[in-house]
Coordinates of C-alpha atoms in Angstrom, one line a residue:
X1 CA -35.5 16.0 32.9
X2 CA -38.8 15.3 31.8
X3 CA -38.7 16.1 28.5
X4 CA -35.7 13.5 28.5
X5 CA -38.2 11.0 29.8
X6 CA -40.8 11.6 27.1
X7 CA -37.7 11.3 24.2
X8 CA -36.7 8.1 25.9
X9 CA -40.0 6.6 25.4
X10 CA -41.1 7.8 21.9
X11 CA -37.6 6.6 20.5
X12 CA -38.2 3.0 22.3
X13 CA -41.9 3.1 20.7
X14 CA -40.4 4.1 17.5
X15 CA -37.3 1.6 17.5
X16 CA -40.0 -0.9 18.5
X17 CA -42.4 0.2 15.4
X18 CA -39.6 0.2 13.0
X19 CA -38.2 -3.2 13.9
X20 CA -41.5 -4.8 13.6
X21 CA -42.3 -3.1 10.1
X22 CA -39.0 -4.7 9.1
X23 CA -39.8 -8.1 10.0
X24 CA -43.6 -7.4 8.1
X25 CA -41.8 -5.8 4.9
X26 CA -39.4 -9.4 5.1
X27 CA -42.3 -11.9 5.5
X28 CA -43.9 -10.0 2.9
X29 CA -41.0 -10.0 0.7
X30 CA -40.3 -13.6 1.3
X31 CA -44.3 -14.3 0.5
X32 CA -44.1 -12.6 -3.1
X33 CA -41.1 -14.5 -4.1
X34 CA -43.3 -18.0 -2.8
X35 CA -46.2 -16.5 -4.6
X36 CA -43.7 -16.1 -8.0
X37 CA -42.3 -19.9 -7.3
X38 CA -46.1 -21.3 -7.3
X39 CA -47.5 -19.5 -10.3
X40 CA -44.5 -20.8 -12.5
X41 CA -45.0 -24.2 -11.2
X42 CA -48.5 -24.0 -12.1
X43 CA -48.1 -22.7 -15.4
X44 CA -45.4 -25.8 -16.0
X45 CA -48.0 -28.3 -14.5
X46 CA -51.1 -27.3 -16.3
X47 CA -50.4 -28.9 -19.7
X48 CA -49.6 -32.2 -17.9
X49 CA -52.5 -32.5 -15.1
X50 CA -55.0 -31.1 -18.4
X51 CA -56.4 -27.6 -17.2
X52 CA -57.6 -25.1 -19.9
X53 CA -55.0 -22.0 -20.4
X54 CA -56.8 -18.9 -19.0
X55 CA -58.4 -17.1 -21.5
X56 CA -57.4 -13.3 -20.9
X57 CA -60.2 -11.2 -22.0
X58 CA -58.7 -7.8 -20.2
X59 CA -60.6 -8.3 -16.6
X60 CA -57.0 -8.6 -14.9
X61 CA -55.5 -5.6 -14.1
X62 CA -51.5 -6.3 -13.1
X63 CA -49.5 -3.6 -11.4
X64 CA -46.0 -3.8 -10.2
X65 CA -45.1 -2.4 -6.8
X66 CA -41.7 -1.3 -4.8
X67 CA -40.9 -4.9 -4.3
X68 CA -38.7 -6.9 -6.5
X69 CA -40.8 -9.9 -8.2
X70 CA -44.2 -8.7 -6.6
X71 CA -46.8 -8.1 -9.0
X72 CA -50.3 -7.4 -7.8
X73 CA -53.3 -8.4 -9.8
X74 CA -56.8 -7.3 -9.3
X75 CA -59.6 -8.6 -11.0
X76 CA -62.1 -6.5 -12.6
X77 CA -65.7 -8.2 -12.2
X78 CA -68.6 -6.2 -14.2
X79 CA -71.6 -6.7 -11.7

């Protein structure tokens, strides 16, 4: 009987757990696809409101992750 108590609990604090990482993994999703909308609109808008192209001299590193249209770039800085 006890042991039935303990299983009831851990699989409410797991269903909990795993519900909430759902709704994290679509925020997140939802905020790389945003993220993807304003860098192409920046791209498109820079020639018109006049700011320089950046000049890519290999301190960006870009790596893709598990997530359709999410790219993570880190910048190296040389200190």
């Amino acid at each position: 009987m006890r042991e039935n108590v303990h299983k009831d609990v851990y699989r409410f604090a797991y269903d909990e757990a795993s519900t909430e990482l759902r709704k994290i993994l679509r925020s997140f999703e939802q905020l790389c696809a945003q993220k993807n909308r304003v860098e192409k609109l920046i791209e498109v808008l820079k020639p018109e409101v006049g700011l320089p192209e950046a000049a890519d001299d290999g301190k960006l590193v870009k790596r893709t992750t598990h997530l359709p249209y999410c790219t993570v770039v880190t910048r190296l800085t040389v200190l």
